[in-house]
Coordinates of C-alpha atoms and ligand atoms in Angstrom, one line a residue:
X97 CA 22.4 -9.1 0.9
X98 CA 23.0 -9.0 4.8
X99 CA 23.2 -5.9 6.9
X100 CA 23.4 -4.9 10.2
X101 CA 20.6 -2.3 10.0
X102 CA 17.2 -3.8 8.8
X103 CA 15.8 -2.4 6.3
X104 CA 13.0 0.6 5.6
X105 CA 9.6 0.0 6.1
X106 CA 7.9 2.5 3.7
X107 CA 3.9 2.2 3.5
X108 CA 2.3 3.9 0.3
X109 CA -1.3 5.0 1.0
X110 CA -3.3 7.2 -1.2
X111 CA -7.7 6.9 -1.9
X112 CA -8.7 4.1 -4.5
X113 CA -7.2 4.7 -8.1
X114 CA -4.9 7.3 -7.5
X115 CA -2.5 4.7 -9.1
X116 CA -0.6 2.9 -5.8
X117 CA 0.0 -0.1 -8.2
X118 CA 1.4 1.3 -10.8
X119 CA 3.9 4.0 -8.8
X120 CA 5.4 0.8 -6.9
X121 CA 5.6 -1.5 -9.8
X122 CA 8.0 1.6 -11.4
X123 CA 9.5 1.4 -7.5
X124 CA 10.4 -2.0 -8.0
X125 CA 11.5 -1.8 -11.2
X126 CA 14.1 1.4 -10.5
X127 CA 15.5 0.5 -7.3
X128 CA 17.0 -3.0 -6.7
X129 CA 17.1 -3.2 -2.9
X130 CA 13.1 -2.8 -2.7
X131 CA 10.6 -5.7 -1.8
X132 CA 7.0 -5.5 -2.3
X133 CA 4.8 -6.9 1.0
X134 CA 1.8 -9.0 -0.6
X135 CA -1.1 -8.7 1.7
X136 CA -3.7 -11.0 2.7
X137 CA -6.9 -10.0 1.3
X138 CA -10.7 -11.7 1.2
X139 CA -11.7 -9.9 -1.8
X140 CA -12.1 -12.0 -4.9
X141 CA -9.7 -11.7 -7.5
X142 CA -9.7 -9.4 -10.7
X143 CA -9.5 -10.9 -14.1
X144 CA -5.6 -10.8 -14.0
X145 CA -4.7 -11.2 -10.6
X146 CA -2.7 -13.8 -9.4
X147 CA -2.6 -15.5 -5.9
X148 CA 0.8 -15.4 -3.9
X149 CA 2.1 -12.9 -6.2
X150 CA -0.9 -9.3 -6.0
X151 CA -2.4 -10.6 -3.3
X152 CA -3.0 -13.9 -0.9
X153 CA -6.8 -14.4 -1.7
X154 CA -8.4 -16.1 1.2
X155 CA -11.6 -16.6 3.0
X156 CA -13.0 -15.0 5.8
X157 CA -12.6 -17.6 8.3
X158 CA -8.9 -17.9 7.3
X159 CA -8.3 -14.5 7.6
X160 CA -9.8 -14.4 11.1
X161 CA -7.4 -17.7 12.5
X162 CA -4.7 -15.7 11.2
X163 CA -5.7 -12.1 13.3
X164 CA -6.6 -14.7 16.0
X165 CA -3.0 -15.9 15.5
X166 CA -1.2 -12.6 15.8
X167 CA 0.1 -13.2 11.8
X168 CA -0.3 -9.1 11.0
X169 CA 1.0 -6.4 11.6
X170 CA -2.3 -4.1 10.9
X171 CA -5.1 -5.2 9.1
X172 CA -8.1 -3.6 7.9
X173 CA -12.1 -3.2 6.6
X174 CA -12.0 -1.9 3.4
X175 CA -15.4 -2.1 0.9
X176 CA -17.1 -5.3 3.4
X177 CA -13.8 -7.1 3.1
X178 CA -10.6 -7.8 4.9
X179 CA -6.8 -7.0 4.3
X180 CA -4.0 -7.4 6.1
X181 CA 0.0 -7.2 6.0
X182 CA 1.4 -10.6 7.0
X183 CA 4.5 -9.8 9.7
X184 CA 7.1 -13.2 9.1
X185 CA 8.0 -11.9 5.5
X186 CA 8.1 -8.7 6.8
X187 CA 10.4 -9.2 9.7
X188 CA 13.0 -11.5 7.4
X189 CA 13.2 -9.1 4.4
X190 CA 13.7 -6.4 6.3
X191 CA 16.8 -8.4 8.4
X192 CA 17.8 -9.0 5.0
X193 CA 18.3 -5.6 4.6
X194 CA 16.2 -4.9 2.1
X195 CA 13.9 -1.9 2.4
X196 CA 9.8 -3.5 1.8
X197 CA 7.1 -1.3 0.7
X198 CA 3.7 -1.8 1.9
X199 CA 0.4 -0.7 -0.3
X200 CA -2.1 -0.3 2.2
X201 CA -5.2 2.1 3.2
X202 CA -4.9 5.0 5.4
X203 CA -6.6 3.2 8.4
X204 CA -3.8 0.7 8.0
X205 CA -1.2 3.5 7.7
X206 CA -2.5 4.7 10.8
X207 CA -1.8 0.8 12.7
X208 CA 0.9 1.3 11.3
X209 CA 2.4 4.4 12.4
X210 CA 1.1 3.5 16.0
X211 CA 3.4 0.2 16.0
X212 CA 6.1 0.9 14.0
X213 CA 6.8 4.4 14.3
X214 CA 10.1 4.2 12.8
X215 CA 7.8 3.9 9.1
X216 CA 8.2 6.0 6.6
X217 CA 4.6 6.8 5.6
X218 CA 4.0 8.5 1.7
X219 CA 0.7 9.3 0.5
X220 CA -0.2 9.6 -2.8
X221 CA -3.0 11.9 -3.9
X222 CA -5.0 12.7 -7.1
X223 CA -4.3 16.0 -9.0
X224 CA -8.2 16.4 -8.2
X225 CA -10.9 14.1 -7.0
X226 CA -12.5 14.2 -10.8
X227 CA -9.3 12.4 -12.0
X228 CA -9.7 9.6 -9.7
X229 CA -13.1 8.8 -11.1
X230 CA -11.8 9.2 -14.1
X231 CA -8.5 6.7 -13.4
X232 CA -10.6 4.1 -11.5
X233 CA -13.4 3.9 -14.6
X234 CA -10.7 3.4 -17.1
X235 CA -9.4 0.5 -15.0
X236 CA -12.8 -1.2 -15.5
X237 CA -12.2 -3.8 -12.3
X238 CA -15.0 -2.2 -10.3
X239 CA -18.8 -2.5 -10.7
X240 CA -20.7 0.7 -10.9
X241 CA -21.8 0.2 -7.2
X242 CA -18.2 -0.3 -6.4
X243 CA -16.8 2.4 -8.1
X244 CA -19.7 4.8 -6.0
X245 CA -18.6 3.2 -2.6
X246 CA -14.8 4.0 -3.2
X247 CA -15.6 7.6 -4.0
X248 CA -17.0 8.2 -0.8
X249 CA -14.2 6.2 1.0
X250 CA -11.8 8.3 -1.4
X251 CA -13.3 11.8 0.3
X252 CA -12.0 10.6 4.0
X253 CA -8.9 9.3 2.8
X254 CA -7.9 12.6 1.3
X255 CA -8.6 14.0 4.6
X256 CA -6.0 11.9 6.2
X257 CA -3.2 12.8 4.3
X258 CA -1.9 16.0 6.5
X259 CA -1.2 12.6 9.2
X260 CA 1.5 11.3 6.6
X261 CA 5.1 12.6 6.2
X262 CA 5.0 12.8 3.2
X263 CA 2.4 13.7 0.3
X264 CA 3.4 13.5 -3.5
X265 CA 0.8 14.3 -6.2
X266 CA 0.3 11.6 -8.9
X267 CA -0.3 13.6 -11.9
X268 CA 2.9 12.6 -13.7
X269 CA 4.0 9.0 -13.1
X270 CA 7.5 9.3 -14.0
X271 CA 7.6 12.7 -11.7
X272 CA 5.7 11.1 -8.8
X273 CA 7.9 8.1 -9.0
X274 CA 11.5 10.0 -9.0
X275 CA 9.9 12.4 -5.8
X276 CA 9.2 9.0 -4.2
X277 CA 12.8 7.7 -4.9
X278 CA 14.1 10.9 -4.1
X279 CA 12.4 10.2 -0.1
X280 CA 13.9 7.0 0.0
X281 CA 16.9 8.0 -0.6
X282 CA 16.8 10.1 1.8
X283 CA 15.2 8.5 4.9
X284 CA 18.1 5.6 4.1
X285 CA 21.0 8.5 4.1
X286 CA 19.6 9.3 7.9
X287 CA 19.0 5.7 8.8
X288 CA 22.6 4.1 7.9
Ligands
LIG590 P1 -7.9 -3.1 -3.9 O1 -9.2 -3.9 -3.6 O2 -8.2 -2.0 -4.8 O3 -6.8 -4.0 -4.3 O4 -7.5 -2.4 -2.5 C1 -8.4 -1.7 -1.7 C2 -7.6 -0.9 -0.7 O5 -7.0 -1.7 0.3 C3 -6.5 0.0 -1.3 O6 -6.5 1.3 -0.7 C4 -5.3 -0.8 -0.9 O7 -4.1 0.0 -0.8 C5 -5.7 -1.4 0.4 N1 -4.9 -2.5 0.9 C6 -4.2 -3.4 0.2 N2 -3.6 -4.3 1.0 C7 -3.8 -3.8 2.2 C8 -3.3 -4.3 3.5 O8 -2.6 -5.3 3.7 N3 -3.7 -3.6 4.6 C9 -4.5 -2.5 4.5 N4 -4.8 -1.9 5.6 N5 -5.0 -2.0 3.3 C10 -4.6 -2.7 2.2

């Protein structure tokens, strides 16, 4: 499809296991014009994951010759390792016209904000911090000294969420995803 607008940049943030994957899989699944940004990452994949397509698993030193090469448009620390959102794809789907969601952390939500602050930021948050233990054990990807880590990191995340324009509680997928659509839909009535 071409346009002569570019599309929406909308970044989902939210802590650890509040269930960013699975709200944007729905996403993708509802509403046709959306792309997904796959990030650059130097964590090690999960049982499951696939390069190229979750993530683009690479090492340290490739990560760094791509900051040193401008290639993101934030990146971030998150756990002792690396991720990053990869501009080129970013810039062609977009003149595409299609609108790209981005699944990153809130200190990449902040980047973000500061250099493209025509984003439409959504954060997702847990009916209650006890659910998101209770989400991220079930998912059985972390070890137990993971799991701890992102708990803490989970408590300064929430307290981010007041900087977003949006906050939608994830404690019904099926709601949470319509309030999410429902946004888009708007922010795209106002940009077009
Ligand atoms: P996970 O290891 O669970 O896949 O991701 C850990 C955290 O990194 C999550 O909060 C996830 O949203 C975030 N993340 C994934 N990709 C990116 C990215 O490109 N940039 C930033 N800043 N965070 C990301």
């Amino acid at each position: 499809m071409s346009s002569s607008k570019p599309g929406l940049l909308i970044v989902i943030s939210g802590p650890s296991g509040v269930g960013k994957d699975t709200v944007i899989k729905r996403l993708l699944e509802l509403d046709p014009n959306l792309r997904y940004s796959v990030s650059y990452t130097t964590r090690a994949p999960r049982p499951g994951e696939v390069d190229g397509v979750n993530y683009h698993f690479v090492s340290r030193e490739e990560f760094e010759r791509l900051i040193r090469e401008g290639a993101f448009l934030e990146f971030a620390t998150y756990d002792a390792n690396l991720y990053g959102t990869p501009i080129a794809e970013l810039d062609k789907v977009r003149a595409d016209g299609h609108d790209i969601v981005l699944k990153i952390d809130v200190q990449g939500a902040e980047q973000v904000r500061k250099r493209a602050p025509d984003a439409l930021r959504i954060f997702l948050a847990p009916p209650s911090m006890d659910e998101l233990v209770r989400r991220r054990t079930e998912r059985h990807s972390e070890s137990a000294r993971d799991q701890a880590a992102r708990q803490i990191i989970a408590k300064d995340e929430m307290a981010l969420a007041p900087h977003f324009d949006h906050v939608v509680v994830n404690d019904d997928l099926e709601r949470a995803v319509q309030e999410v659509l429902a946004i888009i839909r708007r922010a795209r009535e106002r940009h077009t």
